[in-house]
Coordinates of C-alpha atoms (C1' of nucleotides) in Angstrom, one line a residue:
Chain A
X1 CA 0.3 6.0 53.6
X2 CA -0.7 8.9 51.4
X3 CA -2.2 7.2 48.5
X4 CA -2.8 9.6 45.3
X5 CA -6.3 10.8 44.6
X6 CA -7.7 10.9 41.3
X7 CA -10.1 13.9 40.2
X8 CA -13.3 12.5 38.8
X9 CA -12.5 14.2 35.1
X10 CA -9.8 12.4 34.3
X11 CA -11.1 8.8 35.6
X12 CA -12.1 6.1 32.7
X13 CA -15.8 6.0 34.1
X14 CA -15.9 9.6 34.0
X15 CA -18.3 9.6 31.2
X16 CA -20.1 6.9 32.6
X17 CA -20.8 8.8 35.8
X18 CA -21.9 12.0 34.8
X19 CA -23.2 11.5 31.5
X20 CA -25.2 14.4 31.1
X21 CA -22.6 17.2 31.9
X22 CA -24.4 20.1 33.6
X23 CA -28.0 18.1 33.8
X24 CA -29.3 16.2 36.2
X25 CA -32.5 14.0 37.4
X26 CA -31.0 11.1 36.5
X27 CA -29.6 8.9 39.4
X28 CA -26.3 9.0 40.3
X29 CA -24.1 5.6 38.9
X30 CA -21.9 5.7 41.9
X31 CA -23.7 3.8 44.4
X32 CA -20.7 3.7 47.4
X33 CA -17.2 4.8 47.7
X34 CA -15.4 2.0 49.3
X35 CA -12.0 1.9 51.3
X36 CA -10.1 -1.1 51.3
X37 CA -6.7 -2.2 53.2
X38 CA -3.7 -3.3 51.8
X39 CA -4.4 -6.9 50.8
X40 CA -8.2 -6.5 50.7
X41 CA -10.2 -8.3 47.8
X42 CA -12.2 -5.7 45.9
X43 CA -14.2 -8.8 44.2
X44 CA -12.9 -12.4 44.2
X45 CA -12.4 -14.6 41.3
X46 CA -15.7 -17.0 40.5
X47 CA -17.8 -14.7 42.6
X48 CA -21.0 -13.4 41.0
X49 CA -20.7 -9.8 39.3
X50 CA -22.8 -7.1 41.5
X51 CA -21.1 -4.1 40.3
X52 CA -18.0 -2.4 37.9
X53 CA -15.9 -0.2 39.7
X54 CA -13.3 2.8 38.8
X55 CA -10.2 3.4 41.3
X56 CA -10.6 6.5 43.1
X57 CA -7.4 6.3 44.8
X58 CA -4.3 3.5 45.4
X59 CA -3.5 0.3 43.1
X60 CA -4.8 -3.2 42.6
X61 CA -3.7 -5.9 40.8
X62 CA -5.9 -7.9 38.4
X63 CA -4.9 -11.1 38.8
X64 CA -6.6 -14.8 37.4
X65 CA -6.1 -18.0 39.9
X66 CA -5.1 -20.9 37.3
X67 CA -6.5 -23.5 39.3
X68 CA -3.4 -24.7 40.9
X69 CA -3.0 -22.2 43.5
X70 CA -0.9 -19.6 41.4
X71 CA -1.9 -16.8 39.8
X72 CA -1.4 -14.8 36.7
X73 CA -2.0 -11.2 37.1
X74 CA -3.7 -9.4 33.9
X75 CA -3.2 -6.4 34.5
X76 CA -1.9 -3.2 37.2
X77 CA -5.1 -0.8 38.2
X78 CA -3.9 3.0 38.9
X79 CA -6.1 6.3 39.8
X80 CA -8.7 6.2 37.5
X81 CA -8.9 2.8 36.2
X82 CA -12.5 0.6 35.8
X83 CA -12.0 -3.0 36.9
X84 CA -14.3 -6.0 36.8
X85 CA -15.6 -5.1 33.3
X86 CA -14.6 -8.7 32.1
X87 CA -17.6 -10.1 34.5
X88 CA -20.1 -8.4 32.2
X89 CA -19.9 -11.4 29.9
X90 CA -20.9 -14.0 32.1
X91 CA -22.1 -12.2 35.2
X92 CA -19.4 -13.7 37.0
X93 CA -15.7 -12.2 37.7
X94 CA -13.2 -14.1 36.0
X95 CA -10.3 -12.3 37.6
X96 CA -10.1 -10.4 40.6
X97 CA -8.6 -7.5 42.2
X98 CA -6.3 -7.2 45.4
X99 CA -5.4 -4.2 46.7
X100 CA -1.3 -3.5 46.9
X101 CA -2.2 -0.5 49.1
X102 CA -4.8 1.1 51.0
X103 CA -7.2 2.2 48.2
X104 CA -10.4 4.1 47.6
X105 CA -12.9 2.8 45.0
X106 CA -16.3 3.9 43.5
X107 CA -18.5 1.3 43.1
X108 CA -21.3 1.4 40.0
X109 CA -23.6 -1.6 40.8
X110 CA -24.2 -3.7 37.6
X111 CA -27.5 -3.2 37.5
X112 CA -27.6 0.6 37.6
X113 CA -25.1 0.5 34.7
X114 CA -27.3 -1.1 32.8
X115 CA -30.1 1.1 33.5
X116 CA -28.1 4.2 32.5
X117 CA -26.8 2.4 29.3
X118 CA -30.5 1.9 28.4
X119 CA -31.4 5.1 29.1
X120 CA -28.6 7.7 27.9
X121 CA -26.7 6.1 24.5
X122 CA -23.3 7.5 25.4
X123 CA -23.2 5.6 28.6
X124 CA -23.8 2.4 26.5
X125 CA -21.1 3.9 24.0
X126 CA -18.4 4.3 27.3
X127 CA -19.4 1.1 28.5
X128 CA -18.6 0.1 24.7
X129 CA -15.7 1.5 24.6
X130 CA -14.0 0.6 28.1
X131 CA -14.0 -3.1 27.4
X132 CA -12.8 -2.9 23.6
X133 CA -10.0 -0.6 24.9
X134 CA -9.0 -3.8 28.0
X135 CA -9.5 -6.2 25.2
X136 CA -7.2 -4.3 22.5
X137 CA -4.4 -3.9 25.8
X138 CA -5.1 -7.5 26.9
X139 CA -4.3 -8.6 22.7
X140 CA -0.9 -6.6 22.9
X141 CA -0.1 -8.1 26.4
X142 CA -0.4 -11.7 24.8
X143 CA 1.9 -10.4 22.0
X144 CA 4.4 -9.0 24.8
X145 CA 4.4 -12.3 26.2
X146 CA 4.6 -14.4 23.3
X147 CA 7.1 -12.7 21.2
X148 CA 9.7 -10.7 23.7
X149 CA 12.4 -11.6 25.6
X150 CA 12.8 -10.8 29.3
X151 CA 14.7 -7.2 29.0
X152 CA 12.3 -6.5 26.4
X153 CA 8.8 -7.3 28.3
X154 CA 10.6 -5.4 31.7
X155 CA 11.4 -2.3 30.0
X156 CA 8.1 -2.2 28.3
X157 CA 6.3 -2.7 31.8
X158 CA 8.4 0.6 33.3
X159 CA 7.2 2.6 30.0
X160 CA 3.7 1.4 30.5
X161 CA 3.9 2.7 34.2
X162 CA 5.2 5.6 33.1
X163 CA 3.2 6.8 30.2
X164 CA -0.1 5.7 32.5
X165 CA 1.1 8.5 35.3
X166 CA 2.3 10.9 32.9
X167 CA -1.4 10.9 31.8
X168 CA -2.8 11.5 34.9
X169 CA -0.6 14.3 35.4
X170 CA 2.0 12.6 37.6
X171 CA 5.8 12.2 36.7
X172 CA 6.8 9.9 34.0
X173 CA 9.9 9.5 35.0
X174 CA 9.4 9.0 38.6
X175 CA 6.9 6.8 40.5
X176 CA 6.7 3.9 43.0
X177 CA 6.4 0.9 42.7
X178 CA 3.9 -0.8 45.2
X179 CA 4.1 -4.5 43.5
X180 CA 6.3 -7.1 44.1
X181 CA 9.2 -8.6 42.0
X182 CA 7.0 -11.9 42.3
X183 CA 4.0 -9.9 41.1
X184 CA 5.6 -8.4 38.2
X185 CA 7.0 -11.5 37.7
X186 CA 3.7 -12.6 37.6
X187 CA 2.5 -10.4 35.4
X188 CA 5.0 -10.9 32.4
X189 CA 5.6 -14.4 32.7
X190 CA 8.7 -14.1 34.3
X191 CA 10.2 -15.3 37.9
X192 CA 10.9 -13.0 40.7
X193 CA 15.1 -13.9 40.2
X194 CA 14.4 -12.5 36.2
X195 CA 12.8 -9.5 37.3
X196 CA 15.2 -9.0 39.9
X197 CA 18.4 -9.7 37.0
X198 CA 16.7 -7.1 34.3
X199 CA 16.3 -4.4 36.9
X200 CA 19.3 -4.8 38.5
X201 CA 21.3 -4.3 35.0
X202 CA 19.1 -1.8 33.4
X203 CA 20.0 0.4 37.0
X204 CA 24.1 -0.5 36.0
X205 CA 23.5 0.4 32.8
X206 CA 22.2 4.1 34.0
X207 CA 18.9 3.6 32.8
X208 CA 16.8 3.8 36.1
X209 CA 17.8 3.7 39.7
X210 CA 15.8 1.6 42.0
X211 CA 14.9 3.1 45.8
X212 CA 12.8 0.8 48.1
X213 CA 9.1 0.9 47.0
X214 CA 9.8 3.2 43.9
X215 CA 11.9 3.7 40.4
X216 CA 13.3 6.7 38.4
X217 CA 13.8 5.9 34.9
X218 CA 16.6 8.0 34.2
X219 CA 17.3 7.3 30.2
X220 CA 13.8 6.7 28.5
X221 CA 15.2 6.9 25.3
X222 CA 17.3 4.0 25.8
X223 CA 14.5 1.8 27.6
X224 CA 12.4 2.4 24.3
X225 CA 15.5 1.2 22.1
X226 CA 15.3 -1.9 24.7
X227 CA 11.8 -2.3 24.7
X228 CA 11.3 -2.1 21.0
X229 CA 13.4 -5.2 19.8
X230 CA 11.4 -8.1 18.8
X231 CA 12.3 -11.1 19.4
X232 CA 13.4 -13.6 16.8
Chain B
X1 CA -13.1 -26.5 -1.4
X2 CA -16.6 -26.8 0.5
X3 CA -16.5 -24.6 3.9
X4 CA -18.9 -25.6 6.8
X5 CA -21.7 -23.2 7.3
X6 CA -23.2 -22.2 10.2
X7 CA -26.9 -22.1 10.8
X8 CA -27.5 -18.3 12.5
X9 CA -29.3 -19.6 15.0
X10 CA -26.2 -20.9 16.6
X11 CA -23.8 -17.7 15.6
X12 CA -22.5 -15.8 18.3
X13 CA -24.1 -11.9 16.9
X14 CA -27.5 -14.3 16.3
X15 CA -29.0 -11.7 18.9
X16 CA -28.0 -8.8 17.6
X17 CA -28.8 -9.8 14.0
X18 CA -32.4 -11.0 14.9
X19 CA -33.1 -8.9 18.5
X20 CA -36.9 -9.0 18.1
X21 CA -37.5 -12.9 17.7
X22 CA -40.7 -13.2 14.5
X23 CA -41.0 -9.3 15.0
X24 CA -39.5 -7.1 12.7
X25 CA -40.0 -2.8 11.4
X26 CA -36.7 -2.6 12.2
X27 CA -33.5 -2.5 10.0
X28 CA -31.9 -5.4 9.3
X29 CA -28.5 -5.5 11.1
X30 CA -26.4 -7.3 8.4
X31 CA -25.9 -4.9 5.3
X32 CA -23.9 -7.6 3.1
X33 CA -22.3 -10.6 2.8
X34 CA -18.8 -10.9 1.6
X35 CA -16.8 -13.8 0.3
X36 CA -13.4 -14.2 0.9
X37 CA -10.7 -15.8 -1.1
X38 CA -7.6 -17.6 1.2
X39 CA -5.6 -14.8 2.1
X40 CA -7.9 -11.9 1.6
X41 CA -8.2 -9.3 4.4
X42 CA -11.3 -8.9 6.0
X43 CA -9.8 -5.7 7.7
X44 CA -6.6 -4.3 8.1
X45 CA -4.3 -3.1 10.9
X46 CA -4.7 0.7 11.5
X47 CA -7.8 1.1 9.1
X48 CA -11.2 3.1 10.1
X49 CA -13.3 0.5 11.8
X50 CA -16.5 0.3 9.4
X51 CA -18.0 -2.5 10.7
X52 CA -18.1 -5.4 13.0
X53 CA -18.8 -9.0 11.4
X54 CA -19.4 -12.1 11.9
X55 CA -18.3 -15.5 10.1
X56 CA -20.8 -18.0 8.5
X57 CA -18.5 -19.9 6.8
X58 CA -14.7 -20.7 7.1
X59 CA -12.1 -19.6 8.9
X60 CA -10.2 -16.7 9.4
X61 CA -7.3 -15.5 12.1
X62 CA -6.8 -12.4 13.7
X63 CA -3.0 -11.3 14.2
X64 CA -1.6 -8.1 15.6
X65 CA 1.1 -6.5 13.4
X66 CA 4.6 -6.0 16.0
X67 CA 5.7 -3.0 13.5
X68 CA 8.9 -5.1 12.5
X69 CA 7.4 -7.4 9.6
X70 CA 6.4 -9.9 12.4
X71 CA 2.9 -11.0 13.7
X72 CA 1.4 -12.3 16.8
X73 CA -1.9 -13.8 16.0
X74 CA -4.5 -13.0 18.6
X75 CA -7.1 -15.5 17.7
X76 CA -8.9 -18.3 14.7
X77 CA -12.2 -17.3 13.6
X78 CA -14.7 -20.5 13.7
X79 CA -17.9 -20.4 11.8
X80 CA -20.1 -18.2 14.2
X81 CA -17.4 -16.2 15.5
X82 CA -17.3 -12.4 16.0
X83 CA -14.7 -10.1 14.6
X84 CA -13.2 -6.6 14.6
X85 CA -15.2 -5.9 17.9
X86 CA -12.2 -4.4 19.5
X87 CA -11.9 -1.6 17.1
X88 CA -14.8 -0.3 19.0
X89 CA -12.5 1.8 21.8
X90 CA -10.7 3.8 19.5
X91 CA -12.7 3.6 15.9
X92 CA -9.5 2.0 14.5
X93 CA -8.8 -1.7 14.1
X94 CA -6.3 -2.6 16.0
X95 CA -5.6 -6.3 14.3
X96 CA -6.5 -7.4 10.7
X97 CA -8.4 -10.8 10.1
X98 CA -7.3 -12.6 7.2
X99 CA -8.8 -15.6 5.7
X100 CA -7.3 -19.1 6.3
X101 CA -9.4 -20.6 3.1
X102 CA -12.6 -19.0 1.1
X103 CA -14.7 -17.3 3.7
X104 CA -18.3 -16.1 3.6
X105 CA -19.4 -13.4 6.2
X106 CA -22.0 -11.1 7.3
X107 CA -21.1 -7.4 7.7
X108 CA -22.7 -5.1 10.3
X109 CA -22.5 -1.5 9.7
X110 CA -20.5 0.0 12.9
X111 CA -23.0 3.0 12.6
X112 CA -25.9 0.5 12.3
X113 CA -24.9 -1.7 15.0
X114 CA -24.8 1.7 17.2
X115 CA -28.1 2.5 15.8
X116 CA -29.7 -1.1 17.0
X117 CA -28.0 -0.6 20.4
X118 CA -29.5 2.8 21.3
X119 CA -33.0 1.6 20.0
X120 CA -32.7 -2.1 21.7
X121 CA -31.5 -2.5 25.2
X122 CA -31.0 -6.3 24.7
X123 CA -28.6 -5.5 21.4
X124 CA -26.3 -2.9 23.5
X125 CA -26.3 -5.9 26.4
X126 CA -25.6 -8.7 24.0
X127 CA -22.8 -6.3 22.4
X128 CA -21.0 -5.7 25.5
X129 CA -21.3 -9.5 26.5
X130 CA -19.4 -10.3 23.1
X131 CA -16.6 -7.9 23.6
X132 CA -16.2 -8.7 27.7
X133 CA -16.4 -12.8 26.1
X134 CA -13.3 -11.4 24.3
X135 CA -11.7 -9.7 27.0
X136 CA -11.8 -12.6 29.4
X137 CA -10.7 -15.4 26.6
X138 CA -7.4 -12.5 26.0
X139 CA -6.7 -13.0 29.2
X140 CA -6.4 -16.6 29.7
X141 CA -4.6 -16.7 26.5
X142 CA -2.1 -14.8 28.3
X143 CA -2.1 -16.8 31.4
X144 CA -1.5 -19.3 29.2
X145 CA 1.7 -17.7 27.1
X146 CA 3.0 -16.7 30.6
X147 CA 2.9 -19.9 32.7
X148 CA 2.6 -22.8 30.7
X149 CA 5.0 -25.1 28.7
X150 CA 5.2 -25.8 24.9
X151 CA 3.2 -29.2 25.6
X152 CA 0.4 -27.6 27.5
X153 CA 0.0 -24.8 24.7
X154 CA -0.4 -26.8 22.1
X155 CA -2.5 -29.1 24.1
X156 CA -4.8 -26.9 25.1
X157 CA -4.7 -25.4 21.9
X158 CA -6.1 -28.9 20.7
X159 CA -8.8 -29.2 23.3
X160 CA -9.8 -25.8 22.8
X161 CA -10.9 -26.2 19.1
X162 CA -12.7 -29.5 20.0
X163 CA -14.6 -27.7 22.6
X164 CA -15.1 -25.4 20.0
X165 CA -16.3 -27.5 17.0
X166 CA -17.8 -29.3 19.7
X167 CA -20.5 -26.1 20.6
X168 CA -20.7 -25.9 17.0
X169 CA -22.3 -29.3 16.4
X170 CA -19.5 -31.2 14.7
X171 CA -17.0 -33.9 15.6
X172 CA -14.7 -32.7 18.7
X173 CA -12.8 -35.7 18.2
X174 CA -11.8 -34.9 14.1
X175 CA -11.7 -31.3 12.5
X176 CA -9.7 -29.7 10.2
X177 CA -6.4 -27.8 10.9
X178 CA -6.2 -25.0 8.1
X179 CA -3.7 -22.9 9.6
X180 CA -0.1 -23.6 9.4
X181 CA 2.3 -24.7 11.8
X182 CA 3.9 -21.4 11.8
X183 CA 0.8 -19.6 12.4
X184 CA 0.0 -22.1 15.5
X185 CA 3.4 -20.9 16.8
X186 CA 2.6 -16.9 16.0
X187 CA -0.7 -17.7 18.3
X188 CA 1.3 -20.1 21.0
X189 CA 4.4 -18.4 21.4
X190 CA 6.5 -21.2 19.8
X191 CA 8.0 -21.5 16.4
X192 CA 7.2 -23.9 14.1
X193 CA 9.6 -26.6 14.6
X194 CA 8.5 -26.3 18.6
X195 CA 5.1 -27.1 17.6
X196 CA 5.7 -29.5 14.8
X197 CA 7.8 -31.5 17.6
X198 CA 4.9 -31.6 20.1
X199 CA 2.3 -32.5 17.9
X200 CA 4.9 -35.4 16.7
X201 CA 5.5 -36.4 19.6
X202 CA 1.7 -36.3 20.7
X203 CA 1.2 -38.8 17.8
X204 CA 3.9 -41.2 19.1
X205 CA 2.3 -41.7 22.0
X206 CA -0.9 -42.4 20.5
X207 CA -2.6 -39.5 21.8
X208 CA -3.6 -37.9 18.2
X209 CA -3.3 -38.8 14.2
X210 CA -2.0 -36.3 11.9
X211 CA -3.0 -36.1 8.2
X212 CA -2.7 -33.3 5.7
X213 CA -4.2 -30.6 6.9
X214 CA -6.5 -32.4 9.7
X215 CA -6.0 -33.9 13.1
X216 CA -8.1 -36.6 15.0
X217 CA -7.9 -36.4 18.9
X218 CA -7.5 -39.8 19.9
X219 CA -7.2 -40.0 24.0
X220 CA -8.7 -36.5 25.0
X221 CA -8.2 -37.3 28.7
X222 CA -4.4 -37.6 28.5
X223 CA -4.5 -34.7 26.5
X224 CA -6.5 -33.0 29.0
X225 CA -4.1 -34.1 31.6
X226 CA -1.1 -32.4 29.7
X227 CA -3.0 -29.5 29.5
X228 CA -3.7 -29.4 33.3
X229 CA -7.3 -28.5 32.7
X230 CA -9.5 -29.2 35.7
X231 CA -12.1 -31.6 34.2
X232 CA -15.6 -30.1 33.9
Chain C
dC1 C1' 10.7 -34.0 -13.8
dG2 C1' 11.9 -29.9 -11.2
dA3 C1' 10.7 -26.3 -8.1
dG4 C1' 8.8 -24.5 -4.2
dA5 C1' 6.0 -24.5 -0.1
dG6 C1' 5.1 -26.7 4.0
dG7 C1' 6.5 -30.0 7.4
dT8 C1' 9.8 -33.0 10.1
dT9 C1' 13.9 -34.1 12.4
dG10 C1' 18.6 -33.4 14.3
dA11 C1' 22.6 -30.8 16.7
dG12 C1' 24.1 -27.1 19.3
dG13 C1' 23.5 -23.1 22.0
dA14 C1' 21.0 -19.0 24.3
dC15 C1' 18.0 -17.8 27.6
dC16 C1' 15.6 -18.2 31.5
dA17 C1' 14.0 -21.3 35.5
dT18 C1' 15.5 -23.6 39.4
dC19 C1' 17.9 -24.1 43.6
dA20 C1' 20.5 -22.1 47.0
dA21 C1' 22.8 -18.7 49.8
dC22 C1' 23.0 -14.3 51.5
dG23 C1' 21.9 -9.2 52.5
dC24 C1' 18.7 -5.7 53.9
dC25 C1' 15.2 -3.9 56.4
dA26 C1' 11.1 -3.5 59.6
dG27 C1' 8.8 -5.2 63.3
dT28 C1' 8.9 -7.6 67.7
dG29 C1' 10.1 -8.9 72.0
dG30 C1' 13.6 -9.6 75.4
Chain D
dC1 C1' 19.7 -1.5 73.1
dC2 C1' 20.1 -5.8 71.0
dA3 C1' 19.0 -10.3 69.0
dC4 C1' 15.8 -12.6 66.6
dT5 C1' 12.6 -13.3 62.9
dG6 C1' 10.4 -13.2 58.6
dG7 C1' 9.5 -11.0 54.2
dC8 C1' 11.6 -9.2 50.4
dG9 C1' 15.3 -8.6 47.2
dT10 C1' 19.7 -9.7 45.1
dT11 C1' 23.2 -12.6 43.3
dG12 C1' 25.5 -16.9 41.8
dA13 C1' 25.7 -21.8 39.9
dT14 C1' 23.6 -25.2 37.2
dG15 C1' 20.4 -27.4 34.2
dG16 C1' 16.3 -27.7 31.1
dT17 C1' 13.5 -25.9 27.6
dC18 C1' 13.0 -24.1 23.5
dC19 C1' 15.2 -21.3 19.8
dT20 C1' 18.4 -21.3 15.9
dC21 C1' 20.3 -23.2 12.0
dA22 C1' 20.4 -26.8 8.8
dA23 C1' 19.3 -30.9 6.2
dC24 C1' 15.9 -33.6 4.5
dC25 C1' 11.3 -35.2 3.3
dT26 C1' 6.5 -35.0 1.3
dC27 C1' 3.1 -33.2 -1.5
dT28 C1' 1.5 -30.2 -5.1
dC29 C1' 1.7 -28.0 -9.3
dG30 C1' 3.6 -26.4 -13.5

DNA sequence: CGAGAGGTTGAGGACCATCAACGCCAGTGG
DNA sequence: CCACTGGCGTTGATGGTCCTCAACCTCTCG
């Protein structure tokens, strides 16, 4: 498994990691580059926050135990995404973050990121700026979930997928898909059998086809008409 | 109509208002106060974010426009709550906050607050602790809207303004409920007759008392066990 | 009093969860 | 090579939950 590789220019933490463009004498925020195995916990849910991180390369899900032994998972992390930015509120993860593939992370201890946040303003403003942009997605994921029926919160999922890799340079109208039906499922409040329903006729409709592992969306235009209905 | 008002020792941007505790030289962090009348906007969807703000007195709630007339609304402002914090990814407000019955709140200057987080490593810290307190309440609001029934919403809905009130120094057992049913479905993911049914049938079983626009939470521990919340 | 907003209650139906069976594929071991 | 196995995905039947539509009630205010 080949999994993509993100350049460091177009990664969220970007500005975070080499805030002074050109300069140097500061130290670097990337303490480690970690690998982890399909499966592998990149932090674990209650565990005390050491570090943020930014995906060098492969996909996590985000995902918050309820208590009960299930999970609802918060969010999808591609090339280039920071995770465990919601721990900075109470020094402890909330959530955590499973790898669906083998994946490649940089690791920014917590502690260093505070440091460079003291020192250089912008890093402070990134910081900032990272976890209003999670909370402003998080806000319209709750609105998703609340207001849209199943067709609706599916096809807005595959446009969210696909707008994500069109801007890392990747196709947006081809990709794979390295979750499960449970775990999307899981993500939009859905069972696996719904997920399974709505993909099954948006491919008969012509709208995507569906290969193991990976999707084409084949008529965006009509997956936006789907996706923008509200409900009620 | 007499609103509660909160002491600012107890509001959640107390630190960032008052960073140097009996020192001062610096600029004060609030530039106003407003008042709002019941209805009035504190901010508006898609506007220029000015400022952030916090509430001293009454309440307000925070809804995301769905671009079809609808609204999903994200969250109630309690005395001592922050607001507008995640217009600070893009410099636009993503949701508008709209008073739920004459307001009173303290305006900070975004440029000012940027100011006081260059110049005060705790302010920039306390700052990103608000917004990542933000993030991780979004996202088990949508754990909640994905995986839990009409009951258990509106339960925990219940016991999550006790706990609130509660932190605030005032009865967790009685408070007021200004908002309307409708807008307790627009934050729940119900409509209003869903929600006017629960709470009815909460009464019936003795588990709360409804009067005009108040509520008294009777047996907490039942309503605790409809939520499914693991006791603390 | 009448009007209107907010709230409650009832009947019926749509949508999605649940339960169940089956197909497909990869890996494993005979 | 094949059978076996288990994980994953699909499809069908059925029922429950909550939405929709509608009537009615309560309270406030002019």
């Amino acid at each position: 498994m080949t999994a993509l590789q993100m350049a460091c220019g177009s990664c969220a933490m970007h500005r975070l990691c080499h805030p002074l463009t050109g300069a140097e004498g500061w130290l670097d925020a990337v303490q480690a580059r970690r690998r982890l195995e399909r499966g592998q916990k990149l932090f674990r849910a209650g565990a005390p926050q050491a570090a943020i991180f930014a995906v060098r390369a492969g996909t996590l899900k985000v995902s918050a135990p309820d208590g009960a032994g299930g999970h609802f998972i918060v969010r999808f992390l591609l090339p280039g995404d920071a995770a465990g930015l919601d721990g900075l509120a109470g020094g402890v993860h909330p959530t955590e973050a499973v790898a669906l593939e083998d994946c490649q992370v940089c690791e920014i201890p917590r502690v260093r990121a505070e440091i460079l946040a003291e020192g250089i303003p912008t890093v402070g403003a990134v910081l900032r700026s990272l976890i209003a942009s999670q909370l402003a997605g998080s806000q319209v994921h709750s609105a998703l979930l609340a207001r849209h029926a199943a067709g609706e919160r599916v096809a807005r999922f595959l446009l969210d997928l696909s707008r994500r890799w069109d801007e890392r340079g990747y196709s947006a109208a081809s990709f794979r898909l390295p979750m499960l039906r449970s775990e999307i499922g899981e993500h939009l409040g859905l069972t696996m059998e719904s997920v399974s329903r709505v993909l099954s006729d948006f491919q008969s409709r012509g709208w995507i086809r569906l290969t193991r592992g990976a999707i084409a969306l084949l008529d965006l235009d009509q997956l936006r008409a789907c996706a923008a209905i509200p409900l009620r």
